[in-house]
Amino acid sequence: MGNLGSDGKPFSPVETERLKWALLSLHRQMLDTAPEALDTALLQSWHVQLSAGIDRMRPGLLRDADITFGSYLGTSTAQIGAELSALIAVHLEGLPPLTADSTVEHATRVHAELIRIHPFWDGNGRLARAVQTWLCWSFGQRAPQYTDRTAYLGGLNRYHHTRDLGLLMEATFKALAEQEK
C-alpha cells in the first residue's frame, strides 16, 4: 500500500516496477498451490519471489530484531516461529467446508494475523494481501482490492490491538462491493 521500504527509503521507479511484476508472477504461481500446503517454508519462498531481488527487503529471512509498525510492536523475534505455526494450524483447521462469506473472513483473518506477526523485515503487507487473494481465489471467491486506505488501516489497527476482525471485515466487504460497480 506504500512505496517505502522498512528502512524508510522509497523504492525507486525501477524497484516499484519490479515489485509489481513480482506480485503478478507470484499470484499466477499461487493458483497452482493448494491451501493445505501453507507452511512457513512456503511463506518464506513466496517472500523471496515477492521481494523481486531487492536485497534490502531481506528476501525470505525471518526477522531477528524487534520492530514497530504504525502504533504496533511486532511479534517478538523469539515468538515468530511459534506464532506462524499457530496461524498455520488455525488456517488448516478452518478449511472447507467454507461458505462464500466464511471464505472471505478466513482469508482476511489469515492476512491480518500475518501482518500482526510481521515475520519478515519488509513486504509483510504485500505478502499478507497476496495470501488473502490466494485463499479467496482458491475457493472461487473474489479477493478484495483495498482502495480506501483509511478504512483498511483502521480495520487492521483495531485487529492488532483487540483481535476484533469486525472493522476490517467492514473494509473488506466495502472493497468487494466497490469492485462490483
Short mmCIF file of N, CA and C in Angstrom, two decimals:
data_model
loop_
_atom_site.label_atom_id
_atom_site.label_comp_id
_atom_site.label_asym_id
_atom_site.label_seq_id
_atom_site.Cartn_x
_atom_site.Cartn_y
_atom_site.Cartn_z
N MET A 1 0.83 -1.18 0.00
CA MET A 1 0.00 0.00 0.00
C MET A 1 0.87 1.24 0.00
N GLY A 2 2.13 1.08 0.31
CA GLY A 2 3.01 2.23 0.32
C GLY A 2 4.18 2.01 -0.60
N ASN A 3 4.98 3.05 -0.74
CA ASN A 3 6.14 2.91 -1.61
C ASN A 3 7.44 3.07 -0.84
N LEU A 4 7.38 2.87 0.48
CA LEU A 4 8.57 2.94 1.32
C LEU A 4 8.95 1.55 1.80
N GLY A 5 10.24 1.30 1.86
CA GLY A 5 10.72 0.06 2.45
C GLY A 5 10.74 0.20 3.96
N SER A 6 11.00 -0.88 4.66
CA SER A 6 11.06 -0.82 6.12
C SER A 6 12.24 0.01 6.60
N ASP A 7 13.17 0.29 5.69
CA ASP A 7 14.30 1.15 6.04
C ASP A 7 13.94 2.63 5.92
N GLY A 8 12.69 2.93 5.57
CA GLY A 8 12.23 4.31 5.46
C GLY A 8 12.56 4.96 4.13
N LYS A 9 13.25 4.27 3.27
CA LYS A 9 13.64 4.82 1.97
C LYS A 9 12.61 4.41 0.92
N PRO A 10 12.29 5.35 0.02
CA PRO A 10 11.33 5.00 -1.03
C PRO A 10 11.93 4.00 -2.02
N PHE A 11 11.07 3.19 -2.57
CA PHE A 11 11.50 2.32 -3.66
C PHE A 11 11.64 3.17 -4.91
N SER A 12 12.66 2.92 -5.69
CA SER A 12 12.87 3.65 -6.94
C SER A 12 11.79 3.22 -7.93
N PRO A 13 11.58 4.01 -9.00
CA PRO A 13 10.62 3.59 -10.02
C PRO A 13 10.94 2.20 -10.59
N VAL A 14 12.21 1.90 -10.77
CA VAL A 14 12.60 0.58 -11.28
C VAL A 14 12.24 -0.51 -10.26
N GLU A 15 12.51 -0.26 -8.98
CA GLU A 15 12.17 -1.24 -7.94
C GLU A 15 10.65 -1.42 -7.84
N THR A 16 9.92 -0.32 -7.94
CA THR A 16 8.45 -0.39 -7.88
C THR A 16 7.92 -1.24 -9.01
N GLU A 17 8.46 -1.06 -10.19
CA GLU A 17 8.04 -1.87 -11.34
C GLU A 17 8.38 -3.34 -11.12
N ARG A 18 9.56 -3.61 -10.60
CA ARG A 18 9.95 -4.99 -10.31
C ARG A 18 9.02 -5.62 -9.28
N LEU A 19 8.64 -4.85 -8.26
CA LEU A 19 7.74 -5.36 -7.23
C LEU A 19 6.36 -5.67 -7.81
N LYS A 20 5.88 -4.82 -8.72
CA LYS A 20 4.57 -5.07 -9.35
C LYS A 20 4.60 -6.36 -10.16
N TRP A 21 5.66 -6.54 -10.95
CA TRP A 21 5.77 -7.76 -11.76
C TRP A 21 5.94 -8.99 -10.88
N ALA A 22 6.67 -8.85 -9.80
CA ALA A 22 6.87 -9.97 -8.88
C ALA A 22 5.54 -10.40 -8.26
N LEU A 23 4.71 -9.43 -7.91
CA LEU A 23 3.40 -9.75 -7.34
C LEU A 23 2.53 -10.47 -8.37
N LEU A 24 2.52 -9.99 -9.59
CA LEU A 24 1.75 -10.64 -10.64
C LEU A 24 2.23 -12.08 -10.86
N SER A 25 3.52 -12.25 -10.93
CA SER A 25 4.10 -13.58 -11.12
C SER A 25 3.76 -14.50 -9.94
N LEU A 26 3.84 -13.96 -8.73
CA LEU A 26 3.51 -14.75 -7.55
C LEU A 26 2.05 -15.17 -7.56
N HIS A 27 1.15 -14.25 -7.91
CA HIS A 27 -0.27 -14.60 -7.97
C HIS A 27 -0.50 -15.76 -8.94
N ARG A 28 0.16 -15.73 -10.08
CA ARG A 28 -0.01 -16.81 -11.05
C ARG A 28 0.48 -18.14 -10.46
N GLN A 29 1.60 -18.12 -9.78
CA GLN A 29 2.13 -19.35 -9.18
C GLN A 29 1.23 -19.85 -8.06
N MET A 30 0.68 -18.93 -7.28
CA MET A 30 -0.16 -19.32 -6.15
C MET A 30 -1.37 -20.13 -6.60
N LEU A 31 -1.85 -19.86 -7.80
CA LEU A 31 -3.04 -20.56 -8.29
C LEU A 31 -2.83 -22.07 -8.38
N ASP A 32 -1.58 -22.48 -8.49
CA ASP A 32 -1.26 -23.91 -8.57
C ASP A 32 -0.94 -24.52 -7.21
N THR A 33 -1.16 -23.76 -6.14
CA THR A 33 -0.81 -24.22 -4.80
C THR A 33 -2.09 -24.44 -3.99
N ALA A 34 -2.23 -25.62 -3.44
CA ALA A 34 -3.41 -25.94 -2.62
C ALA A 34 -3.32 -25.22 -1.28
N PRO A 35 -4.45 -24.74 -0.75
CA PRO A 35 -4.43 -24.07 0.55
C PRO A 35 -3.83 -24.92 1.67
N GLU A 36 -3.95 -26.24 1.56
CA GLU A 36 -3.40 -27.13 2.59
C GLU A 36 -1.88 -27.11 2.62
N ALA A 37 -1.24 -26.56 1.59
CA ALA A 37 0.22 -26.53 1.51
C ALA A 37 0.85 -25.40 2.32
N LEU A 38 0.03 -24.52 2.87
CA LEU A 38 0.59 -23.36 3.58
C LEU A 38 1.45 -23.81 4.76
N ASP A 39 2.68 -23.35 4.76
CA ASP A 39 3.58 -23.55 5.89
C ASP A 39 4.62 -22.43 5.88
N THR A 40 5.48 -22.42 6.88
CA THR A 40 6.46 -21.34 6.99
C THR A 40 7.41 -21.33 5.80
N ALA A 41 7.86 -22.49 5.37
CA ALA A 41 8.78 -22.55 4.23
C ALA A 41 8.14 -21.98 2.96
N LEU A 42 6.85 -22.25 2.76
CA LEU A 42 6.15 -21.71 1.60
C LEU A 42 6.06 -20.19 1.70
N LEU A 43 5.74 -19.68 2.88
CA LEU A 43 5.69 -18.22 3.07
C LEU A 43 7.06 -17.60 2.78
N GLN A 44 8.12 -18.24 3.25
CA GLN A 44 9.46 -17.71 3.00
C GLN A 44 9.78 -17.74 1.50
N SER A 45 9.41 -18.79 0.83
CA SER A 45 9.63 -18.89 -0.61
C SER A 45 8.87 -17.80 -1.35
N TRP A 46 7.62 -17.61 -0.97
CA TRP A 46 6.82 -16.56 -1.61
C TRP A 46 7.40 -15.18 -1.32
N HIS A 47 7.93 -14.99 -0.12
CA HIS A 47 8.53 -13.70 0.22
C HIS A 47 9.75 -13.44 -0.65
N VAL A 48 10.54 -14.47 -0.89
CA VAL A 48 11.70 -14.31 -1.79
C VAL A 48 11.23 -13.84 -3.16
N GLN A 49 10.21 -14.49 -3.70
CA GLN A 49 9.71 -14.11 -5.01
C GLN A 49 9.13 -12.70 -5.01
N LEU A 50 8.39 -12.37 -3.98
CA LEU A 50 7.75 -11.07 -3.88
C LEU A 50 8.76 -9.95 -3.73
N SER A 51 9.93 -10.26 -3.19
CA SER A 51 10.97 -9.25 -2.96
C SER A 51 11.68 -8.83 -4.24
N ALA A 52 11.46 -9.54 -5.33
CA ALA A 52 11.95 -9.15 -6.66
C ALA A 52 13.45 -8.89 -6.70
N GLY A 53 14.20 -9.64 -5.90
CA GLY A 53 15.65 -9.47 -5.91
C GLY A 53 16.15 -8.20 -5.27
N ILE A 54 15.31 -7.51 -4.52
CA ILE A 54 15.70 -6.27 -3.84
C ILE A 54 16.28 -6.67 -2.48
N ASP A 55 17.60 -6.62 -2.38
CA ASP A 55 18.30 -7.14 -1.20
C ASP A 55 17.88 -6.47 0.10
N ARG A 56 17.55 -5.19 0.06
CA ARG A 56 17.22 -4.50 1.32
C ARG A 56 15.91 -5.00 1.93
N MET A 57 15.13 -5.78 1.16
CA MET A 57 13.92 -6.39 1.71
C MET A 57 14.26 -7.67 2.48
N ARG A 58 15.51 -8.11 2.41
CA ARG A 58 15.97 -9.33 3.07
C ARG A 58 15.07 -10.52 2.72
N PRO A 59 15.05 -10.85 1.43
CA PRO A 59 14.13 -11.86 0.93
C PRO A 59 14.15 -13.18 1.69
N GLY A 60 12.98 -13.57 2.18
CA GLY A 60 12.79 -14.86 2.83
C GLY A 60 13.32 -14.98 4.24
N LEU A 61 13.99 -13.96 4.74
CA LEU A 61 14.58 -14.04 6.08
C LEU A 61 13.58 -13.59 7.14
N LEU A 62 13.38 -14.44 8.14
CA LEU A 62 12.56 -14.04 9.27
C LEU A 62 13.33 -13.01 10.08
N ARG A 63 12.60 -12.08 10.67
CA ARG A 63 13.24 -11.02 11.46
C ARG A 63 14.06 -11.61 12.60
N ASP A 64 15.17 -10.93 12.91
CA ASP A 64 15.96 -11.31 14.08
C ASP A 64 16.13 -10.12 15.02
N ALA A 65 15.25 -9.14 14.87
CA ALA A 65 15.22 -7.97 15.75
C ALA A 65 13.78 -7.51 15.88
N ASP A 66 13.47 -6.86 16.98
CA ASP A 66 12.12 -6.36 17.19
C ASP A 66 11.90 -5.11 16.36
N ILE A 67 10.64 -4.92 15.94
CA ILE A 67 10.29 -3.75 15.13
C ILE A 67 8.95 -3.20 15.60
N THR A 68 8.69 -1.98 15.18
CA THR A 68 7.36 -1.41 15.32
C THR A 68 6.87 -1.06 13.92
N PHE A 69 5.57 -1.11 13.74
CA PHE A 69 4.96 -0.64 12.50
C PHE A 69 3.67 0.06 12.91
N GLY A 70 3.52 1.29 12.42
CA GLY A 70 2.41 2.10 12.89
C GLY A 70 2.53 2.27 14.39
N SER A 71 1.45 2.02 15.10
CA SER A 71 1.46 2.13 16.57
C SER A 71 1.60 0.76 17.22
N TYR A 72 2.05 -0.21 16.47
CA TYR A 72 2.05 -1.59 16.96
C TYR A 72 3.47 -2.13 17.02
N LEU A 73 3.77 -2.87 18.08
CA LEU A 73 5.04 -3.57 18.21
C LEU A 73 4.87 -4.96 17.61
N GLY A 74 5.72 -5.30 16.65
CA GLY A 74 5.64 -6.61 16.02
C GLY A 74 5.90 -7.73 17.02
N THR A 75 5.51 -8.93 16.65
CA THR A 75 5.76 -10.11 17.47
C THR A 75 7.24 -10.19 17.79
N SER A 76 7.57 -10.53 19.04
CA SER A 76 8.99 -10.65 19.40
C SER A 76 9.63 -11.74 18.55
N THR A 77 10.90 -11.54 18.25
CA THR A 77 11.59 -12.48 17.36
C THR A 77 11.57 -13.90 17.92
N ALA A 78 11.62 -14.03 19.23
CA ALA A 78 11.62 -15.36 19.84
C ALA A 78 10.29 -16.09 19.62
N GLN A 79 9.23 -15.34 19.32
CA GLN A 79 7.90 -15.93 19.17
C GLN A 79 7.45 -16.09 17.72
N ILE A 80 8.23 -15.58 16.76
CA ILE A 80 7.78 -15.60 15.36
C ILE A 80 7.47 -17.02 14.89
N GLY A 81 8.36 -17.95 15.12
CA GLY A 81 8.13 -19.33 14.67
C GLY A 81 6.88 -19.93 15.28
N ALA A 82 6.70 -19.75 16.58
CA ALA A 82 5.52 -20.29 17.26
C ALA A 82 4.25 -19.63 16.77
N GLU A 83 4.29 -18.32 16.56
CA GLU A 83 3.11 -17.59 16.07
C GLU A 83 2.74 -18.03 14.66
N LEU A 84 3.74 -18.22 13.80
CA LEU A 84 3.45 -18.71 12.45
C LEU A 84 2.87 -20.11 12.50
N SER A 85 3.42 -20.97 13.34
CA SER A 85 2.90 -22.33 13.48
C SER A 85 1.45 -22.32 13.96
N ALA A 86 1.16 -21.46 14.92
CA ALA A 86 -0.21 -21.35 15.43
C ALA A 86 -1.15 -20.84 14.34
N LEU A 87 -0.72 -19.85 13.58
CA LEU A 87 -1.54 -19.32 12.49
C LEU A 87 -1.82 -20.41 11.46
N ILE A 88 -0.80 -21.16 11.09
CA ILE A 88 -0.98 -22.21 10.09
C ILE A 88 -1.92 -23.29 10.62
N ALA A 89 -1.81 -23.64 11.89
CA ALA A 89 -2.72 -24.63 12.49
C ALA A 89 -4.16 -24.14 12.45
N VAL A 90 -4.39 -22.88 12.81
CA VAL A 90 -5.74 -22.31 12.76
C VAL A 90 -6.24 -22.28 11.32
N HIS A 91 -5.36 -21.92 10.39
CA HIS A 91 -5.73 -21.91 8.96
C HIS A 91 -6.19 -23.30 8.52
N LEU A 92 -5.40 -24.31 8.83
CA LEU A 92 -5.72 -25.66 8.38
C LEU A 92 -7.01 -26.17 9.01
N GLU A 93 -7.24 -25.82 10.28
CA GLU A 93 -8.49 -26.23 10.95
C GLU A 93 -9.70 -25.55 10.34
N GLY A 94 -9.50 -24.34 9.77
CA GLY A 94 -10.62 -23.57 9.24
C GLY A 94 -10.96 -23.84 7.80
N LEU A 95 -10.26 -24.77 7.16
CA LEU A 95 -10.53 -25.05 5.75
C LEU A 95 -11.87 -25.75 5.57
N PRO A 96 -12.27 -25.99 4.32
CA PRO A 96 -13.64 -26.41 3.99
C PRO A 96 -14.25 -27.36 5.01
N PRO A 97 -15.58 -27.32 5.04
CA PRO A 97 -16.44 -26.56 4.14
C PRO A 97 -16.53 -25.09 4.53
N LEU A 98 -16.36 -24.23 3.55
CA LEU A 98 -16.46 -22.79 3.76
C LEU A 98 -17.54 -22.22 2.84
N THR A 99 -18.35 -21.32 3.37
CA THR A 99 -19.29 -20.58 2.54
C THR A 99 -18.54 -19.41 1.91
N ALA A 100 -19.21 -18.67 1.04
CA ALA A 100 -18.56 -17.51 0.41
C ALA A 100 -18.09 -16.52 1.47
N ASP A 101 -18.97 -16.16 2.40
CA ASP A 101 -18.59 -15.18 3.42
C ASP A 101 -17.53 -15.73 4.37
N SER A 102 -17.64 -17.02 4.74
CA SER A 102 -16.64 -17.55 5.66
C SER A 102 -15.29 -17.72 4.98
N THR A 103 -15.27 -17.93 3.67
CA THR A 103 -14.00 -17.96 2.93
C THR A 103 -13.32 -16.60 3.02
N VAL A 104 -14.08 -15.55 2.76
CA VAL A 104 -13.52 -14.20 2.80
C VAL A 104 -13.06 -13.87 4.22
N GLU A 105 -13.85 -14.25 5.22
CA GLU A 105 -13.46 -13.98 6.61
C GLU A 105 -12.20 -14.77 6.98
N HIS A 106 -12.14 -16.02 6.59
CA HIS A 106 -10.96 -16.85 6.87
C HIS A 106 -9.72 -16.24 6.23
N ALA A 107 -9.82 -15.88 4.96
CA ALA A 107 -8.69 -15.29 4.24
C ALA A 107 -8.27 -13.97 4.87
N THR A 108 -9.24 -13.18 5.30
CA THR A 108 -8.95 -11.88 5.91
C THR A 108 -8.29 -12.07 7.27
N ARG A 109 -8.72 -13.06 8.03
CA ARG A 109 -8.10 -13.33 9.33
C ARG A 109 -6.65 -13.79 9.15
N VAL A 110 -6.40 -14.69 8.21
CA VAL A 110 -5.03 -15.14 7.96
C VAL A 110 -4.16 -13.95 7.56
N HIS A 111 -4.68 -13.11 6.69
CA HIS A 111 -3.98 -11.90 6.25
C HIS A 111 -3.67 -10.98 7.43
N ALA A 112 -4.67 -10.73 8.28
CA ALA A 112 -4.47 -9.84 9.43
C ALA A 112 -3.45 -10.42 10.41
N GLU A 113 -3.50 -11.72 10.62
CA GLU A 113 -2.54 -12.37 11.52
C GLU A 113 -1.12 -12.30 10.97
N LEU A 114 -0.96 -12.49 9.67
CA LEU A 114 0.38 -12.37 9.08
C LEU A 114 0.94 -10.97 9.28
N ILE A 115 0.09 -9.97 9.11
CA ILE A 115 0.56 -8.60 9.32
C ILE A 115 0.86 -8.37 10.80
N ARG A 116 0.01 -8.90 11.69
CA ARG A 116 0.25 -8.74 13.13
C ARG A 116 1.58 -9.38 13.53
N ILE A 117 1.83 -10.57 13.05
CA ILE A 117 3.08 -11.27 13.38
C ILE A 117 4.27 -10.54 12.78
N HIS A 118 4.10 -10.02 11.58
CA HIS A 118 5.17 -9.27 10.89
C HIS A 118 6.48 -10.07 10.88
N PRO A 119 6.45 -11.27 10.27
CA PRO A 119 7.61 -12.15 10.37
C PRO A 119 8.84 -11.71 9.58
N PHE A 120 8.64 -10.90 8.56
CA PHE A 120 9.75 -10.52 7.69
C PHE A 120 10.16 -9.08 7.92
N TRP A 121 11.31 -8.73 7.41
CA TRP A 121 11.81 -7.37 7.56
C TRP A 121 10.99 -6.37 6.75
N ASP A 122 10.55 -6.76 5.60
CA ASP A 122 9.83 -5.87 4.70
C ASP A 122 8.87 -6.71 3.87
N GLY A 123 7.84 -6.08 3.35
CA GLY A 123 6.92 -6.78 2.45
C GLY A 123 5.86 -7.60 3.14
N ASN A 124 5.68 -7.43 4.45
CA ASN A 124 4.68 -8.22 5.18
C ASN A 124 3.26 -7.93 4.70
N GLY A 125 2.94 -6.67 4.47
CA GLY A 125 1.61 -6.33 3.98
C GLY A 125 1.36 -6.87 2.59
N ARG A 126 2.34 -6.71 1.70
CA ARG A 126 2.20 -7.23 0.34
C ARG A 126 2.01 -8.75 0.37
N LEU A 127 2.80 -9.43 1.16
CA LEU A 127 2.68 -10.89 1.24
C LEU A 127 1.33 -11.28 1.84
N ALA A 128 0.91 -10.61 2.90
CA ALA A 128 -0.36 -10.94 3.55
C ALA A 128 -1.54 -10.73 2.60
N ARG A 129 -1.52 -9.63 1.84
CA ARG A 129 -2.60 -9.40 0.88
C ARG A 129 -2.55 -10.44 -0.25
N ALA A 130 -1.36 -10.86 -0.66
CA ALA A 130 -1.24 -11.91 -1.68
C ALA A 130 -1.81 -13.23 -1.15
N VAL A 131 -1.53 -13.55 0.10
CA VAL A 131 -2.07 -14.77 0.71
C VAL A 131 -3.59 -14.68 0.80
N GLN A 132 -4.11 -13.52 1.18
CA GLN A 132 -5.56 -13.33 1.23
C GLN A 132 -6.17 -13.56 -0.15
N THR A 133 -5.56 -12.99 -1.17
CA THR A 133 -6.05 -13.16 -2.54
C THR A 133 -6.02 -14.63 -2.93
N TRP A 134 -4.91 -15.29 -2.65
CA TRP A 134 -4.76 -16.72 -2.98
C TRP A 134 -5.86 -17.55 -2.31
N LEU A 135 -6.11 -17.31 -1.04
CA LEU A 135 -7.13 -18.09 -0.34
C LEU A 135 -8.52 -17.83 -0.92
N CYS A 136 -8.83 -16.57 -1.19
CA CYS A 136 -10.14 -16.26 -1.79
C CYS A 136 -10.28 -16.95 -3.14
N TRP A 137 -9.28 -16.79 -4.00
CA TRP A 137 -9.34 -17.40 -5.33
C TRP A 137 -9.39 -18.92 -5.25
N SER A 138 -8.69 -19.51 -4.30
CA SER A 138 -8.65 -20.97 -4.17
C SER A 138 -10.03 -21.56 -3.93
N PHE A 139 -10.92 -20.77 -3.33
CA PHE A 139 -12.26 -21.24 -3.04
C PHE A 139 -13.31 -20.53 -3.90
N GLY A 140 -12.86 -20.00 -5.03
CA GLY A 140 -13.79 -19.43 -6.01
C GLY A 140 -14.39 -18.09 -5.63
N GLN A 141 -13.75 -17.37 -4.73
CA GLN A 141 -14.27 -16.06 -4.31
C GLN A 141 -13.40 -14.93 -4.85
N ARG A 142 -14.03 -13.79 -5.02
CA ARG A 142 -13.27 -12.60 -5.40
C ARG A 142 -12.43 -12.16 -4.21
N ALA A 143 -11.30 -11.57 -4.49
CA ALA A 143 -10.42 -11.06 -3.44
C ALA A 143 -10.55 -9.54 -3.37
N PRO A 144 -10.55 -8.98 -2.17
CA PRO A 144 -10.67 -7.53 -2.06
C PRO A 144 -9.42 -6.80 -2.54
N GLN A 145 -9.66 -5.67 -3.17
CA GLN A 145 -8.59 -4.74 -3.52
C GLN A 145 -8.89 -3.48 -2.71
N TYR A 146 -8.13 -3.26 -1.67
CA TYR A 146 -8.42 -2.17 -0.73
C TYR A 146 -8.02 -0.83 -1.33
N THR A 147 -9.02 -0.04 -1.70
CA THR A 147 -8.75 1.29 -2.24
C THR A 147 -8.95 2.37 -1.18
N ASP A 148 -9.73 2.07 -0.15
CA ASP A 148 -9.94 3.02 0.95
C ASP A 148 -8.90 2.71 2.03
N ARG A 149 -7.75 3.34 1.88
CA ARG A 149 -6.61 3.09 2.78
C ARG A 149 -6.97 3.36 4.24
N THR A 150 -7.74 4.41 4.49
CA THR A 150 -8.12 4.77 5.86
C THR A 150 -8.95 3.66 6.50
N ALA A 151 -9.94 3.16 5.77
CA ALA A 151 -10.79 2.09 6.32
C ALA A 151 -9.98 0.81 6.53
N TYR A 152 -9.13 0.50 5.57
CA TYR A 152 -8.31 -0.71 5.66
C TYR A 152 -7.36 -0.64 6.85
N LEU A 153 -6.62 0.44 6.96
CA LEU A 153 -5.66 0.56 8.07
C LEU A 153 -6.38 0.68 9.41
N GLY A 154 -7.54 1.33 9.43
CA GLY A 154 -8.32 1.39 10.66
C GLY A 154 -8.75 0.01 11.12
N GLY A 155 -9.18 -0.82 10.17
CA GLY A 155 -9.56 -2.19 10.49
C GLY A 155 -8.38 -3.02 10.98
N LEU A 156 -7.23 -2.85 10.33
CA LEU A 156 -6.02 -3.56 10.77
C LEU A 156 -5.60 -3.11 12.16
N ASN A 157 -5.62 -1.80 12.40
CA ASN A 157 -5.23 -1.29 13.72
C ASN A 157 -6.14 -1.84 14.81
N ARG A 158 -7.45 -1.85 14.55
CA ARG A 158 -8.38 -2.40 15.54
C ARG A 158 -8.04 -3.87 15.80
N TYR A 159 -7.81 -4.61 14.73
CA TYR A 159 -7.49 -6.03 14.89
C TYR A 159 -6.20 -6.21 15.69
N HIS A 160 -5.18 -5.45 15.38
CA HIS A 160 -3.90 -5.60 16.06
C HIS A 160 -4.00 -5.33 17.55
N HIS A 161 -4.86 -4.41 17.92
CA HIS A 161 -4.96 -4.04 19.34
C HIS A 161 -6.00 -4.86 20.11
N THR A 162 -7.01 -5.40 19.40
CA THR A 162 -8.10 -6.08 20.11
C THR A 162 -8.41 -7.48 19.60
N ARG A 163 -7.86 -7.86 18.47
CA ARG A 163 -8.15 -9.11 17.75
C ARG A 163 -9.61 -9.16 17.28
N ASP A 164 -10.26 -8.00 17.23
CA ASP A 164 -11.62 -7.89 16.72
C ASP A 164 -11.52 -7.67 15.21
N LEU A 165 -12.06 -8.59 14.44
CA LEU A 165 -11.97 -8.53 12.98
C LEU A 165 -13.09 -7.70 12.35
N GLY A 166 -14.05 -7.25 13.15
CA GLY A 166 -15.25 -6.59 12.63
C GLY A 166 -14.98 -5.41 11.70
N LEU A 167 -14.17 -4.46 12.12
CA LEU A 167 -13.91 -3.27 11.32
C LEU A 167 -13.15 -3.62 10.04
N LEU A 168 -12.24 -4.56 10.12
CA LEU A 168 -11.51 -4.99 8.92
C LEU A 168 -12.45 -5.72 7.96
N MET A 169 -13.39 -6.49 8.48
CA MET A 169 -14.36 -7.15 7.61
C MET A 169 -15.26 -6.12 6.93
N GLU A 170 -15.62 -5.05 7.64
CA GLU A 170 -16.39 -3.98 7.00
C GLU A 170 -15.61 -3.40 5.83
N ALA A 171 -14.33 -3.12 6.05
CA ALA A 171 -13.49 -2.57 4.97
C ALA A 171 -13.36 -3.58 3.83
N THR A 172 -13.29 -4.86 4.17
CA THR A 172 -13.16 -5.91 3.15
C THR A 172 -14.42 -6.01 2.31
N PHE A 173 -15.58 -6.07 2.96
CA PHE A 173 -16.83 -6.17 2.20
C PHE A 173 -17.11 -4.89 1.42
N LYS A 174 -16.69 -3.74 1.96
CA LYS A 174 -16.81 -2.48 1.22
C LYS A 174 -15.96 -2.54 -0.05
N ALA A 175 -14.74 -3.03 0.08
CA ALA A 175 -13.85 -3.15 -1.08
C ALA A 175 -14.45 -4.09 -2.12
N LEU A 176 -15.00 -5.20 -1.68
CA LEU A 176 -15.62 -6.15 -2.62
C LEU A 176 -16.83 -5.53 -3.31
N ALA A 177 -17.64 -4.78 -2.56
CA ALA A 177 -18.82 -4.13 -3.15
C ALA A 177 -18.41 -3.08 -4.18
N GLU A 178 -17.35 -2.33 -3.89
CA GLU A 178 -16.87 -1.32 -4.83
C GLU A 178 -16.36 -1.96 -6.12
N GLN A 179 -15.81 -3.16 -6.02
CA GLN A 179 -15.30 -3.85 -7.19
C GLN A 179 -16.43 -4.33 -8.10
N GLU A 180 -17.64 -4.47 -7.56
CA GLU A 180 -18.78 -4.91 -8.37
C GLU A 180 -19.34 -3.79 -9.23
N LYS A 181 -19.02 -2.56 -8.88
CA LYS A 181 -19.59 -1.41 -9.60
C LYS A 181 -19.03 -1.30 -10.99
#
